[in-house]
Coordinates of C-alpha atoms in Angstrom, one line a residue:
M753 CA -16.4 -36.7 -6.1
D754 CA -15.9 -40.5 -6.6
A755 CA -13.1 -42.0 -4.3
E756 CA -9.9 -43.0 -6.2
P757 CA -9.8 -46.8 -6.9
Y758 CA -7.4 -49.0 -5.1
I759 CA -6.8 -51.2 -8.2
L760 CA -6.3 -50.1 -11.8
W761 CA -5.6 -52.7 -14.6
L762 CA -2.5 -52.1 -16.6
D763 CA -4.5 -51.9 -19.8
D764 CA -6.5 -49.0 -18.3
C765 CA -3.2 -47.0 -17.5
D766 CA -1.3 -44.7 -19.6
R767 CA 1.1 -41.7 -19.1
T768 CA -1.7 -39.5 -17.6
S769 CA -2.1 -42.2 -14.8
V770 CA 1.4 -41.5 -13.1
P771 CA -0.1 -39.8 -10.1
L772 CA -2.4 -42.9 -9.3
V773 CA 0.0 -45.9 -10.5
G774 CA 3.5 -44.4 -10.7
G775 CA 5.9 -44.2 -13.6
K776 CA 6.4 -47.9 -14.2
C777 CA 2.9 -49.1 -14.3
A778 CA 1.9 -46.1 -16.4
S779 CA 4.6 -47.0 -18.7
L780 CA 3.4 -50.7 -18.9
G781 CA -0.1 -49.4 -19.7
D782 CA 1.1 -47.1 -22.4
M783 CA 3.0 -50.0 -24.0
I784 CA -0.1 -52.1 -24.0
K785 CA -2.1 -49.3 -25.8
A786 CA 0.7 -49.2 -28.3
N787 CA 0.2 -52.9 -29.0
I788 CA 3.5 -54.0 -27.4
N789 CA 3.4 -57.5 -25.8
V790 CA 3.4 -56.9 -22.1
P791 CA 2.4 -59.5 -19.5
P792 CA -1.1 -58.6 -17.9
G793 CA -1.5 -57.3 -14.5
F794 CA -2.8 -54.6 -12.3
A795 CA -1.6 -51.7 -10.2
V796 CA -2.3 -51.3 -6.4
T797 CA -2.8 -47.6 -6.7
T798 CA -1.2 -44.7 -4.6
A799 CA -4.7 -44.2 -3.1
A800 CA -4.2 -47.6 -1.4
Y801 CA -0.9 -46.5 -0.1
R802 CA -2.2 -43.1 1.1
D803 CA -5.2 -44.6 2.9
F804 CA -2.9 -47.3 4.5
L805 CA -0.8 -44.5 6.1
A806 CA -3.8 -42.4 7.1
E807 CA -5.8 -45.1 8.8
A808 CA -2.6 -46.5 10.6
G809 CA -2.1 -42.8 11.6
I810 CA 1.6 -42.8 10.9
G811 CA 2.1 -40.4 7.9
Q812 CA 3.1 -37.5 10.0
E813 CA 5.5 -39.4 12.1
I814 CA 7.3 -40.7 9.1
Q815 CA 7.8 -37.1 7.9
K816 CA 9.0 -36.0 11.3
I817 CA 11.7 -38.8 11.1
L818 CA 12.6 -37.9 7.6
A819 CA 13.0 -34.1 8.6
E820 CA 16.0 -35.0 10.8
V821 CA 18.0 -36.6 7.9
R822 CA 20.5 -34.4 6.1
P823 CA 21.4 -35.0 2.4
D824 CA 25.0 -36.3 3.1
D825 CA 24.4 -38.2 6.5
V826 CA 24.3 -41.9 5.4
E827 CA 24.1 -43.2 9.0
A828 CA 21.0 -40.9 9.7
A829 CA 19.4 -42.3 6.5
E830 CA 20.0 -45.8 7.4
K831 CA 18.6 -45.3 11.0
A832 CA 15.5 -43.5 9.7
S833 CA 14.9 -46.2 7.1
L834 CA 14.9 -48.9 9.7
T835 CA 12.7 -47.0 12.1
I836 CA 10.0 -46.1 9.3
R837 CA 10.1 -49.8 7.8
Q838 CA 9.5 -51.2 11.2
L839 CA 6.8 -48.7 11.8
M840 CA 5.1 -49.6 8.6
G841 CA 5.6 -53.3 9.0
S842 CA 3.7 -53.3 12.2
A843 CA 0.7 -51.3 10.9
P844 CA -2.4 -53.3 9.8
I845 CA -3.6 -53.1 6.3
P846 CA -7.2 -51.8 6.2
A847 CA -9.7 -54.7 5.2
K848 CA -11.1 -52.8 2.1
I849 CA -7.6 -52.6 0.7
E850 CA -6.9 -56.3 1.4
D851 CA -10.2 -57.3 -0.2
S852 CA -9.5 -55.2 -3.3
I853 CA -5.9 -56.9 -3.7
Y854 CA -7.4 -60.3 -3.2
R855 CA -10.1 -59.9 -5.7
A856 CA -7.8 -58.6 -8.4
Y857 CA -5.3 -61.3 -7.9
K858 CA -8.0 -63.9 -8.2
E859 CA -9.3 -62.2 -11.4
L860 CA -5.8 -62.2 -12.9
C861 CA -5.6 -66.0 -12.1
G862 CA -8.8 -66.5 -13.9
E863 CA -7.8 -64.5 -16.9
C864 CA -4.5 -66.4 -17.2
G865 CA -6.2 -69.8 -16.4
V866 CA -3.6 -70.6 -13.7
A867 CA -4.6 -71.1 -10.1
D868 CA -2.0 -69.2 -7.8
L869 CA -0.4 -67.6 -10.9
P870 CA 3.1 -66.7 -10.4
V871 CA 3.5 -62.9 -10.5
A872 CA 6.1 -60.2 -10.1
V873 CA 5.3 -57.7 -7.4
R874 CA 6.9 -54.4 -8.5
S875 CA 7.3 -51.0 -7.0
S876 CA 6.1 -48.0 -9.2
A877 CA 6.8 -44.7 -7.4
T878 CA 5.3 -41.4 -8.8
A879 CA 8.8 -39.9 -9.2
E880 CA 10.2 -42.9 -11.0
D881 CA 11.6 -43.1 -14.5
L882 CA 11.7 -39.4 -15.2
P883 CA 13.8 -37.9 -18.1
N884 CA 15.9 -36.0 -15.6
A885 CA 16.3 -38.4 -12.7
S886 CA 16.7 -42.1 -12.4
F887 CA 15.0 -43.9 -9.4
A888 CA 15.7 -47.3 -10.9
G889 CA 16.3 -50.1 -8.5
Q890 CA 15.7 -48.0 -5.4
Q891 CA 12.4 -49.9 -4.3
D892 CA 11.7 -53.5 -4.0
T893 CA 10.6 -56.0 -6.7
T894 CA 9.9 -59.6 -5.7
L895 CA 9.7 -62.3 -8.3
W896 CA 7.6 -65.4 -8.7
V897 CA 5.2 -64.6 -5.9
R898 CA 2.2 -67.0 -5.6
T899 CA -1.0 -66.8 -3.5
A900 CA -3.2 -63.8 -2.7
G901 CA -1.7 -63.8 0.9
S902 CA 1.8 -63.5 -0.4
V903 CA 0.9 -60.8 -2.9
L904 CA -0.6 -58.8 0.0
I905 CA 2.6 -59.3 2.2
R906 CA 4.9 -58.4 -0.7
T907 CA 2.7 -55.3 -1.5
A908 CA 3.2 -53.9 2.1
I909 CA 7.0 -54.6 1.8
C910 CA 7.1 -52.8 -1.4
W911 CA 5.3 -49.8 0.1
S912 CA 8.0 -49.6 2.8
S913 CA 10.8 -49.9 0.3
L914 CA 9.9 -46.2 -0.6
F915 CA 12.0 -45.6 2.6
T916 CA 15.2 -47.6 1.8
P917 CA 18.4 -45.6 2.8
R918 CA 19.2 -45.2 -1.0
A919 CA 15.8 -43.9 -1.8
I920 CA 15.9 -41.4 1.1
S921 CA 19.3 -40.1 0.2
Y922 CA 18.5 -39.8 -3.5
R923 CA 15.3 -37.8 -2.9
L924 CA 17.2 -35.4 -0.7
A925 CA 20.0 -35.0 -3.1
M926 CA 17.6 -34.4 -6.0
G927 CA 15.4 -32.1 -4.0
F928 CA 12.3 -34.2 -4.2
P929 CA 10.1 -33.7 -1.1
H930 CA 9.6 -37.0 0.7
D931 CA 5.7 -36.3 1.1
K932 CA 5.3 -35.5 -2.7
V933 CA 6.5 -39.0 -3.7
L934 CA 3.8 -41.8 -3.4
I935 CA 4.2 -45.4 -4.3
S936 CA 2.0 -47.7 -6.4
V937 CA 2.6 -51.6 -6.6
G938 CA 2.4 -53.4 -9.9
V939 CA 1.3 -57.0 -9.8
Q940 CA 2.1 -58.6 -13.2
K941 CA 2.1 -62.2 -14.5
M942 CA 5.6 -63.6 -14.5
A943 CA 7.3 -64.1 -17.8
N944 CA 8.8 -67.6 -17.7
A945 CA 12.1 -66.2 -19.2
R946 CA 14.4 -68.6 -21.1
V947 CA 16.5 -65.5 -21.9
A948 CA 16.2 -62.0 -20.7
G949 CA 18.1 -58.7 -20.5
V950 CA 18.2 -55.1 -21.0
M951 CA 18.4 -52.9 -24.3
F952 CA 19.3 -49.4 -25.0
T953 CA 18.1 -47.8 -28.3
L954 CA 21.6 -46.2 -28.4
N955 CA 25.1 -47.3 -27.8
P956 CA 25.5 -46.6 -24.1
S957 CA 29.4 -46.5 -24.6
N958 CA 29.4 -43.4 -27.0
G959 CA 25.7 -42.3 -27.4
D960 CA 25.6 -43.3 -31.0
R961 CA 22.1 -43.5 -32.0
S962 CA 22.5 -45.4 -35.1
T963 CA 23.0 -48.6 -33.1
I964 CA 20.9 -50.5 -30.6
A965 CA 22.7 -52.2 -27.7
I966 CA 21.3 -55.4 -26.2
D967 CA 22.7 -57.3 -23.0
A968 CA 21.3 -60.8 -22.5
S969 CA 21.6 -63.8 -20.4
W970 CA 19.9 -67.1 -19.5
G971 CA 16.9 -67.2 -17.3
L972 CA 15.1 -64.2 -15.6
G973 CA 16.5 -60.7 -16.2
E974 CA 17.4 -60.2 -12.5
S975 CA 20.8 -61.6 -13.2
V976 CA 21.6 -59.0 -15.8
V977 CA 19.8 -56.0 -13.9
S978 CA 21.6 -56.7 -10.7
G979 CA 25.0 -57.2 -12.3
M980 CA 25.4 -60.8 -11.1
V981 CA 26.5 -62.0 -14.5
T982 CA 28.5 -60.5 -17.4
P983 CA 25.9 -60.8 -20.2
D984 CA 26.3 -61.5 -23.9
N985 CA 26.5 -58.1 -25.7
F986 CA 24.9 -57.5 -29.1
L987 CA 25.1 -54.4 -31.3
V988 CA 22.5 -53.9 -34.1
N989 CA 22.5 -51.5 -36.9
R990 CA 19.3 -49.4 -36.3
I991 CA 18.6 -49.0 -40.0
T992 CA 19.3 -52.3 -41.5
K993 CA 18.8 -54.4 -38.4
D994 CA 22.0 -56.3 -39.1
V995 CA 23.8 -57.7 -36.0
I996 CA 27.1 -55.9 -36.3
K997 CA 28.7 -57.3 -33.1
R998 CA 28.2 -60.3 -30.9
V999 CA 30.3 -60.9 -27.7
A1000 CA 29.8 -64.1 -25.9
S1001 CA 30.6 -63.9 -22.1
P1002 CA 30.9 -66.8 -19.4
K1003 CA 27.3 -66.7 -17.9
L1004 CA 27.9 -68.8 -14.7
I1005 CA 24.4 -68.3 -13.0
E1006 CA 20.9 -67.8 -13.8
Y1007 CA 17.7 -67.0 -12.1
I1008 CA 15.1 -69.7 -12.6
P1009 CA 11.7 -70.4 -10.9
D1010 CA 11.5 -73.0 -8.1
P1011 CA 7.9 -74.3 -8.1
E1012 CA 8.3 -76.2 -4.9
G1013 CA 10.0 -73.3 -3.0
Q1014 CA 7.5 -70.8 -4.9
K1015 CA 10.2 -68.4 -5.6
A1016 CA 13.0 -67.5 -7.9
V1017 CA 16.3 -69.0 -7.2
V1018 CA 19.9 -68.7 -8.4
M1019 CA 21.4 -71.8 -10.1
D1020 CA 24.6 -72.7 -11.9
V1021 CA 24.3 -72.7 -15.7
P1022 CA 25.3 -76.0 -17.2
P1023 CA 28.8 -75.9 -18.7
E1024 CA 27.5 -76.5 -22.3
R1025 CA 25.6 -73.2 -22.1
Q1026 CA 28.0 -71.0 -20.1
N1027 CA 29.9 -69.7 -23.1
A1028 CA 27.4 -70.1 -25.9
L1029 CA 25.6 -67.1 -27.2
C1030 CA 22.2 -67.1 -25.5
M1031 CA 20.3 -65.7 -28.6
T1032 CA 20.1 -66.4 -32.3
D1033 CA 20.6 -63.5 -34.8
E1034 CA 16.8 -63.7 -35.6
E1035 CA 16.0 -63.2 -31.8
V1036 CA 18.4 -60.4 -31.5
Q1037 CA 16.9 -58.6 -34.4
A1038 CA 13.3 -59.1 -33.2
V1039 CA 14.3 -57.6 -29.9
A1040 CA 16.0 -54.7 -31.6
I1041 CA 12.7 -54.1 -33.6
L1042 CA 10.9 -54.0 -30.3
G1043 CA 13.3 -51.3 -29.1
E1044 CA 13.1 -49.3 -32.3
C1045 CA 9.2 -49.3 -31.9
L1046 CA 9.4 -48.0 -28.3
D1047 CA 12.1 -45.4 -29.3
V1048 CA 9.8 -44.0 -32.0
Y1049 CA 6.7 -44.2 -29.8
Y1050 CA 8.3 -42.2 -26.9
R1051 CA 10.4 -40.1 -29.3
N1052 CA 13.5 -40.5 -27.3
P1053 CA 16.1 -43.1 -26.6
Q1054 CA 14.8 -45.8 -24.2
D1055 CA 16.3 -48.2 -21.6
I1056 CA 14.2 -51.4 -21.8
E1057 CA 13.9 -54.5 -19.9
W1058 CA 12.6 -57.5 -22.0
A1059 CA 12.5 -61.3 -22.0
L1060 CA 11.8 -64.3 -24.3
D1061 CA 9.1 -66.3 -22.6
R1062 CA 9.7 -70.1 -23.0
D1063 CA 5.9 -70.7 -23.0
L1064 CA 5.2 -68.8 -26.0
P1065 CA 6.2 -69.2 -29.8
F1066 CA 8.6 -66.9 -31.5
P1067 CA 8.1 -63.9 -32.0
R1068 CA 5.2 -63.7 -29.6
N1069 CA 7.6 -64.7 -26.9
I1070 CA 9.3 -61.4 -26.8
V1071 CA 7.7 -59.4 -24.1
A1072 CA 8.5 -55.8 -22.7
L1073 CA 8.9 -55.7 -18.9
Q1074 CA 9.8 -52.1 -18.5
C1075 CA 10.6 -49.0 -20.5
R1076 CA 12.0 -45.8 -19.1
P1077 CA 13.9 -42.8 -20.8
E1078 CA 17.7 -43.1 -21.2
T1079 CA 19.1 -40.4 -18.8
V1080 CA 22.8 -40.1 -19.8
W1081 CA 23.3 -39.4 -23.4
S1082 CA 19.7 -38.1 -24.0
R1083 CA 20.7 -34.9 -21.9
K1084 CA 23.7 -34.1 -23.9
P1085 CA 23.8 -32.1 -27.2
R1086 CA 23.7 -34.5 -30.1
E1087 CA 27.2 -34.7 -31.9
S1088 CA 28.5 -36.6 -34.9
I1089 CA 30.3 -39.7 -33.7
A1090 CA 32.6 -39.7 -36.8
K1091 CA 35.7 -37.6 -36.2
Q1092 CA 36.7 -35.4 -39.1
K1093 CA 40.0 -36.3 -40.5
S1094 CA 42.3 -33.7 -42.0
G1095 CA 44.4 -34.1 -45.2
P1096 CA 45.6 -32.2 -48.1
L1097 CA 42.3 -31.7 -49.6
D1098 CA 40.8 -30.4 -46.3
F1099 CA 43.6 -27.7 -46.2
V1100 CA 42.8 -26.6 -49.6
V1101 CA 39.0 -26.5 -48.8
A1102 CA 39.7 -24.6 -45.6
N1103 CA 41.8 -22.0 -47.5
L1104 CA 39.1 -21.6 -50.1
L1105 CA 36.4 -21.2 -47.4
A1106 CA 38.6 -18.7 -45.6
G1107 CA 38.8 -16.7 -48.7
V1108 CA 35.0 -16.6 -49.0
R1109 CA 34.5 -15.6 -45.6
T1110 CA 37.1 -12.7 -46.0
G1111 CA 35.1 -11.6 -49.1
L1112 CA 31.7 -11.8 -47.2
N1113 CA 33.3 -9.8 -44.3
H1114 CA 34.5 -7.3 -46.8
S1115 CA 31.1 -7.0 -48.4
R1116 CA 29.3 -6.3 -45.2
E1117 CA 32.0 -3.7 -44.2
D1118 CA 31.6 -2.2 -47.5

């Protein structure tokens, strides 16, 4: 039996790859196969994570530490997290894993034609983005990482983020055994976002599936995802794609790349852009079409992260960065949003129907 690879390119991933590349990377591969515009990249597989633990000889010790944590004991979860992350941080990464990551990053740089290509290093756990559980935001993501050495370091930090206090507590609360959840790491070309945000293929305030809701702000999407800004909000009619609501909010800060510091930084938004809508109607409609495509492809409402890449022309600049099932309204029975109004005609119709029902009952009794 061949050994599992340490690297799998995103365009080789799909939903069957979850055990090897986690939910996020599998979804990115799935979207690429559906011809959705997704920045290129690769996954450092769960086999690399598993072999890292095995060769360092720390897997059993980690499980022993976690066994002492009770679901509602926040202090114990924090203490266990600190101990485990220190343990993993001091363990060496096997040379064969290090070599694989270096080679893949160099190949990605060559593919994109950029030396020291800026990439996002993103966690992708095997229990992530499930229809019945949301692990979103529980593990680390680092933006605008450059050089192979930095990618290697951020990969190791990403592995250890499987054991943040929040992640430990959530797995306990949801009944996920710690040792059954593995982590892969996605390494993906950064989108040089002029505007970015999140989109639900329903209205998250009432579950209305006839609309698509888009939140957007200037710069990288981290400001929206982390809640650091109040984003502009758009509602789009799902059928006609008309923009039926636009709410401009004061967007005071934005995440932008700092080439000298080789990282993403928070900057003030210039006053003339703070209260201006960050997207045109044409851009809003194009993003909504992306959402519609993914909703149809997955046959379920989706929660999507996207960006408008300033380096690409419209509409090729619309890129999908993540797609996962919507987990709130999708679990509820579908109901009509419009409330029935009663009036004189309704009273007459109700009485007529009552008569019909009575007649039917009599017929059955007869």
